[in-house]
Amino acid sequence: MKNYDHRKIESKIQKEWEKKKIYQAKDPSTDSGQAKGKKFYSLIEFPYPSGDGLHVGHIRSNTAMDIISRKRRMEGYNVLYPIGWDAFGLPTENYAIKTGKKPAIVTKKNTDTFRKQLKELGFSFDWSREVNTTDPKYYKWTQWIFLQFFKKGLAYKAKSYINWCPKDKIGLANEEAINDICDRCGSKTEKREKEQWMLAITKYADRLDKDLDLVDYPERVKTQQRNWIGKSKGVIIKFDDIEIFTTRPETIFGATFIAVSGDKNKFTGKYVLNPATKEKIPVWQAEYVMKEVGTGAIMAVPAHDERDFEFAKKYNLPIKNVIEPVFIDEPRADLPFVHRNAIHAILKHWSEEKYLVLFWKKVNWVTFVTGGIEAEENPLQAAIREIQEETGYVNLKLKKELPRSHSKFYHIPKKENRFAHFSNFYFQLENGEQKELSEEEKENHELKWISPDEIEKTMKIGGSLRDWRVLQGKEEVYIGDGILTNSQEFSDMASNEAKEKIMEFVGGKIVTKFKLRDWIFSRQRYWGEPIPLVNCEKCGLVPVKDKDLPVKLPEVKSYKPTDTGESPLANISKWVNTKCPKCGGKAKRETDTMPNWAGSSWYYLRYTDPKNNKEFASMKNLKYWLGDACLPRSELCSATGVDWYNGGMEHTTLHLLYSRFWHKFLYDLKLVPTAEPYKKRTSHGMILGEGGVKMSKSVGNVVNPDDIVKIYGADTLRIYEMFMGPFEESVAWSTESIIGSRRFIEKVWRIYQKILASSNFSSLRPSSDYRGGTLGKLKIEKSSNFISLQKLLNKTIKKVSEDIENMRFNTAISSMMILATEMEKADSVSTEDFKKFLQILAPFAPHIAEHIWFSLGEKKSIHLSNWPEWDENLVKEQEIKIAVQINGKVRTEIMIQMDEKEEDVKKKALINQIVLRYTAGKNPQKIIYVKNRVINILI
RNA sequence: GCCCAGGUGGCGGAAUUGGUAGACGCGAUAGACUCAAAAUCUAUUGAUGGCAACAUCAUGAGAGUUCGAUUCUCUCCCUGGGCACCA
């Protein structure tokens, strides 16, 4: 028997693929007539070619999209699955600074390594479209796009802060200045003001938010993006000399919830009077200045930085990092927090109104309990509707999270139309007292009813029962929705409405604010795209002419940023001094470079037309690969863009947002045909080291994929990485477990050997008996004929087909393992059946599948064969086993016919021996039958 | 701190989205084959009690809804990702 030799097979097959170019996508422009029919564009985030070589995490993502791409090819699609390098950036530059080696040469070496490693894993990339962000032919277009931003006024200069190490005299990345400590020398860093290039992404904030409705991203990704954009409606209130933005203008006792907007730690240029000392107090902006303000509470508010402490010292204030809640009766000057200046402003204002007090009737925590809702209306809605009818309050909203407190509800008996206040432990008597429920009362849900009037009184007091207890005698905040009472002209208003009215009353203006800030787009670094602008003494900032692009990175002696904080390019006077493209006069080049995000914001566009030197990509190719032109926010748009984009969860905010922004900008210039770049986005979980810690060089737990490929083979590694856990979650690496995947591959090999050895391996002899296994929860009954193997095969084809679409690769492999085990046990397996198995295995283990496929006489690659179909009749079971529960506990099982009549199933269950033992002659009170699943007998 | 995920045997994980918790794999134990080993195959493998049939308890903790909860709701705890110059 020939042994499975992965080394021979894999390298032979890889050469074969390369020779026949079977993975090259066909373009409409260059292969006219060939690119007909369905197309599919699948994309992975192009890797950063670090010196460490390929990471096992890359393989996880690449294999997943490889499986999907291969399946699509077998389904007849013209598939584009491209690859490239995101190669500008800090790690290579730092390596260059350390070793003096040219970044371009380091990058070349690293990409060579990565390319070799990726090829050894058998990914079906179209290598003819490889791109590299550091290639002048590529970054020519990155620069060109930047100039379009500049020409449209979306790239501008503004002052901003950088991390500055005063000892090294160098600007630092955030990663190099964690906790304001310089990564290189350990000294304390400072913030230094610097003119920076900015991109006005905020101009697109609204569309970046809204258009998420058009794309197929997981909800969690959309939520993250939306949170990042941070669209929120709020109120700006102007006091004498301070402007306050509040996103949560919920009124509470005595005042409002206030937060001051803006960047952290910035002097606003404004002052307020200290009412005690009459001194002018500077107002610093902080992210959260006040949590709560009222007659009562000033809650924990952190001081933000040293200036706060300095300020506190100056005014002789207690210094604490976090302030405990302080309760006050009237405005005081000695509040233990520096940002109290804003509080003063408010209190001053409010004091004129003698602390306008806004009470809320609390009616939102309502659950219906007692009997008899006939309609399909859910209990919560019913309860709210009833309250609305009874009280006339129309603004009550159904909140999903209601009831907020599980132990306390208002019950509305349908007929009596009265309220009661109840919990599992306490209930409230008509006189307002609370009393603990007896066991019996809990059991029977016996309630005492109190009148709506009483309820109104209790409702003034906020919160849950626990709060109610705490708050007795004290008036404290309640921050839910409700109706205002005793609130002067705001009485009887719903809280939402009242918010707006109160804000108007205090001089506020309702605005929509975005958390999103404009994008700081320049870096004082060497290894990035030079910003293609020149500064002319006469004409000011002038873009480099298109024909002179790219502005190439010049050679430098040192890659280190200069000690003035400028990029190393500033040192090359020969390069810096140039002529103005407009007037020809003296001019200096811009020496800042672009951030790494630039090149990765549009690379998926270049893949569609990577060799084009007239434009970044032709509209013809773009339309073909992304979809045809569509109107903004139309139905059509939602079906366009890269068909499937998988990447890391660490990119769900920044990279995705940046590239969506660039894409929308290009769309507005009519340079791309779709409003959104990616139709569907998924993200893979990280691979952690053994034991669940992050893989890192310093821990020494980094796994080198080369070693695994050498020992076990690429097919085994691919299977293992897909089998190790749910694709979208983080999983710990386990070298010990790889053997299981290898055993599976070897099992496939043994079945193949058996088929070769069998004299008439194409015969359809019955397979032997096998024990029932389960395939997910699809039942496989014991059977002694060949039909059962047929059934299993069809079920497996179905399961694998569906699991791939849902990226549930682990369960797909699990089902193929079951099939392989049964095939090996069978006396004989028909070649036809085995080939079908090979076809569904092929996306996962492309080498061995291809090798055996050819050995069985096929001439065309398995990866271009037709994806097998399954026979729905064979997948369906006629006889199934269901669980029999007695009082909710599983006691036995019975066999029934698929879709058997309910009556018959009940009869069958009731005459079952074990059931009889439990029922002991008594008639069951109730029988619940869930079709084809479970029967529950209540006695 | 804010936003987003996740928490199930010794380990990685399944569970038809409210219906038999632990599929599949790793590891472990015993057996078959073998001179022996490897490989392979067979059996067992959540915990406790019991010779056994079986019973009870178990999906981070606590509660709620339900005939029935890993799944839905609430509170709390823990781990991971992001927070704008790592990519």
PDB file of N, CA and C in Angstrom, chain A residues 647-678:
ATOM      1  N   GLY A 647     -11.918  40.000   7.191  1.00  0.00           N
ATOM      2  CA  GLY A 647     -10.737  40.584   7.819  1.00  0.00           C
ATOM      3  C   GLY A 647     -10.778  40.424   9.318  1.00  0.00           C
ATOM      4  N   GLY A 648      -9.833  41.065   9.973  1.00  0.00           N
ATOM      5  CA  GLY A 648      -9.745  40.926  11.426  1.00  0.00           C
ATOM      6  C   GLY A 648     -10.742  41.818  12.132  1.00  0.00           C
ATOM      7  N   MET A 649     -11.131  41.386  13.341  1.00  0.00           N
ATOM      8  CA  MET A 649     -12.077  42.235  14.071  1.00  0.00           C
ATOM      9  C   MET A 649     -11.401  43.526  14.511  1.00  0.00           C
ATOM     10  N   GLU A 650     -10.076  43.498  14.567  1.00  0.00           N
ATOM     11  CA  GLU A 650      -9.382  44.715  14.976  1.00  0.00           C
ATOM     12  C   GLU A 650      -9.507  45.806  13.908  1.00  0.00           C
ATOM     13  N   HIS A 651     -10.047  45.442  12.753  1.00  0.00           N
ATOM     14  CA  HIS A 651     -10.222  46.444  11.698  1.00  0.00           C
ATOM     15  C   HIS A 651     -11.670  46.855  11.486  1.00  0.00           C
ATOM     16  N   THR A 652     -12.547  46.435  12.398  1.00  0.00           N
ATOM     17  CA  THR A 652     -13.964  46.730  12.166  1.00  0.00           C
ATOM     18  C   THR A 652     -14.271  48.215  12.279  1.00  0.00           C
ATOM     19  N   THR A 653     -13.400  48.985  12.909  1.00  0.00           N
ATOM     20  CA  THR A 653     -13.683  50.413  12.939  1.00  0.00           C
ATOM     21  C   THR A 653     -12.810  51.181  11.965  1.00  0.00           C
ATOM     22  N   LEU A 654     -11.509  51.313  12.274  1.00  0.00           N
ATOM     23  CA  LEU A 654     -10.687  52.249  11.519  1.00  0.00           C
ATOM     24  C   LEU A 654     -10.555  51.939  10.039  1.00  0.00           C
ATOM     25  N   HIS A 655      -9.968  50.794   9.709  1.00  0.00           N
ATOM     26  CA  HIS A 655      -9.719  50.510   8.300  1.00  0.00           C
ATOM     27  C   HIS A 655     -11.013  50.540   7.496  1.00  0.00           C
ATOM     28  N   LEU A 656     -12.030  49.940   8.040  1.00  0.00           N
ATOM     29  CA  LEU A 656     -13.297  49.858   7.324  1.00  0.00           C
ATOM     30  C   LEU A 656     -13.873  51.255   7.095  1.00  0.00           C
ATOM     31  N   LEU A 657     -13.792  52.070   8.116  1.00  0.00           N
ATOM     32  CA  LEU A 657     -14.331  53.424   8.021  1.00  0.00           C
ATOM     33  C   LEU A 657     -13.538  54.264   7.026  1.00  0.00           C
ATOM     34  N   TYR A 658     -12.210  54.168   7.119  1.00  0.00           N
ATOM     35  CA  TYR A 658     -11.369  54.951   6.222  1.00  0.00           C
ATOM     36  C   TYR A 658     -11.599  54.567   4.766  1.00  0.00           C
ATOM     37  N   SER A 659     -11.646  53.267   4.490  1.00  0.00           N
ATOM     38  CA  SER A 659     -11.793  52.878   3.092  1.00  0.00           C
ATOM     39  C   SER A 659     -13.205  53.176   2.585  1.00  0.00           C
ATOM     40  N   ARG A 660     -14.179  53.102   3.460  1.00  0.00           N
ATOM     41  CA  ARG A 660     -15.542  53.486   3.040  1.00  0.00           C
ATOM     42  C   ARG A 660     -15.573  54.974   2.711  1.00  0.00           C
ATOM     43  N   PHE A 661     -14.849  55.758   3.495  1.00  0.00           N
ATOM     44  CA  PHE A 661     -14.769  57.197   3.255  1.00  0.00           C
ATOM     45  C   PHE A 661     -14.126  57.494   1.895  1.00  0.00           C
ATOM     46  N   TRP A 662     -12.976  56.879   1.622  1.00  0.00           N
ATOM     47  CA  TRP A 662     -12.303  57.100   0.331  1.00  0.00           C
ATOM     48  C   TRP A 662     -13.214  56.686  -0.809  1.00  0.00           C
ATOM     49  N   HIS A 663     -13.855  55.555  -0.618  1.00  0.00           N
ATOM     50  CA  HIS A 663     -14.708  55.044  -1.678  1.00  0.00           C
ATOM     51  C   HIS A 663     -15.852  56.015  -1.977  1.00  0.00           C
ATOM     52  N   LYS A 664     -16.455  56.533  -0.945  1.00  0.00           N
ATOM     53  CA  LYS A 664     -17.571  57.472  -1.139  1.00  0.00           C
ATOM     54  C   LYS A 664     -17.102  58.743  -1.820  1.00  0.00           C
ATOM     55  N   PHE A 665     -15.911  59.171  -1.445  1.00  0.00           N
ATOM     56  CA  PHE A 665     -15.353  60.358  -2.093  1.00  0.00           C
ATOM     57  C   PHE A 665     -15.155  60.091  -3.587  1.00  0.00           C
ATOM     58  N   LEU A 666     -14.580  58.934  -3.910  1.00  0.00           N
ATOM     59  CA  LEU A 666     -14.363  58.593  -5.324  1.00  0.00           C
ATOM     60  C   LEU A 666     -15.692  58.409  -6.056  1.00  0.00           C
ATOM     61  N   TYR A 667     -16.665  57.950  -5.326  1.00  0.00           N
ATOM     62  CA  TYR A 667     -18.006  57.796  -5.911  1.00  0.00           C
ATOM     63  C   TYR A 667     -18.575  59.161  -6.296  1.00  0.00           C
ATOM     64  N   ASP A 668     -18.365  60.128  -5.414  1.00  0.00           N
ATOM     65  CA  ASP A 668     -18.845  61.485  -5.702  1.00  0.00           C
ATOM     66  C   ASP A 668     -18.148  62.079  -6.918  1.00  0.00           C
ATOM     67  N   LEU A 669     -16.900  61.664  -7.137  1.00  0.00           N
ATOM     68  CA  LEU A 669     -16.168  62.126  -8.330  1.00  0.00           C
ATOM     69  C   LEU A 669     -16.504  61.275  -9.551  1.00  0.00           C
ATOM     70  N   LYS A 670     -17.428  60.319  -9.372  1.00  0.00           N
ATOM     71  CA  LYS A 670     -17.837  59.412 -10.444  1.00  0.00           C
ATOM     72  C   LYS A 670     -16.677  58.546 -10.950  1.00  0.00           C
ATOM     73  N   LEU A 671     -15.792  58.210 -10.048  1.00  0.00           N
ATOM     74  CA  LEU A 671     -14.645  57.385 -10.436  1.00  0.00           C
ATOM     75  C   LEU A 671     -14.819  55.928 -10.042  1.00  0.00           C
ATOM     76  N   VAL A 672     -15.773  55.678  -9.170  1.00  0.00           N
ATOM     77  CA  VAL A 672     -16.152  54.289  -8.868  1.00  0.00           C
ATOM     78  C   VAL A 672     -17.669  54.179  -9.024  1.00  0.00           C
ATOM     79  N   PRO A 673     -18.149  52.988  -9.360  1.00  0.00           N
ATOM     80  CA  PRO A 673     -19.570  52.878  -9.713  1.00  0.00           C
ATOM     81  C   PRO A 673     -20.514  52.626  -8.542  1.00  0.00           C
ATOM     82  N   THR A 674     -19.988  52.417  -7.344  1.00  0.00           N
ATOM     83  CA  THR A 674     -20.883  52.042  -6.245  1.00  0.00           C
ATOM     84  C   THR A 674     -20.716  52.975  -5.054  1.00  0.00           C
ATOM     85  N   ALA A 675     -21.760  53.086  -4.267  1.00  0.00           N
ATOM     86  CA  ALA A 675     -21.732  53.972  -3.099  1.00  0.00           C
ATOM     87  C   ALA A 675     -20.950  53.365  -1.943  1.00  0.00           C
ATOM     88  N   GLU A 676     -20.887  52.041  -1.922  1.00  0.00           N
ATOM     89  CA  GLU A 676     -20.175  51.350  -0.847  1.00  0.00           C
ATOM     90  C   GLU A 676     -19.131  50.405  -1.450  1.00  0.00           C
ATOM     91  N   PRO A 677     -17.998  50.234  -0.771  1.00  0.00           N
ATOM     92  CA  PRO A 677     -16.957  49.363  -1.329  1.00  0.00           C
ATOM     93  C   PRO A 677     -17.214  47.871  -1.135  1.00  0.00           C
ATOM     94  N   TYR A 678     -17.817  47.522   0.009  1.00  0.00           N
ATOM     95  CA  TYR A 678     -17.931  46.102   0.328  1.00  0.00           C
ATOM     96  C   TYR A 678     -19.382  45.724   0.571  1.00  0.00           C
TER      97      TYR A 678
END
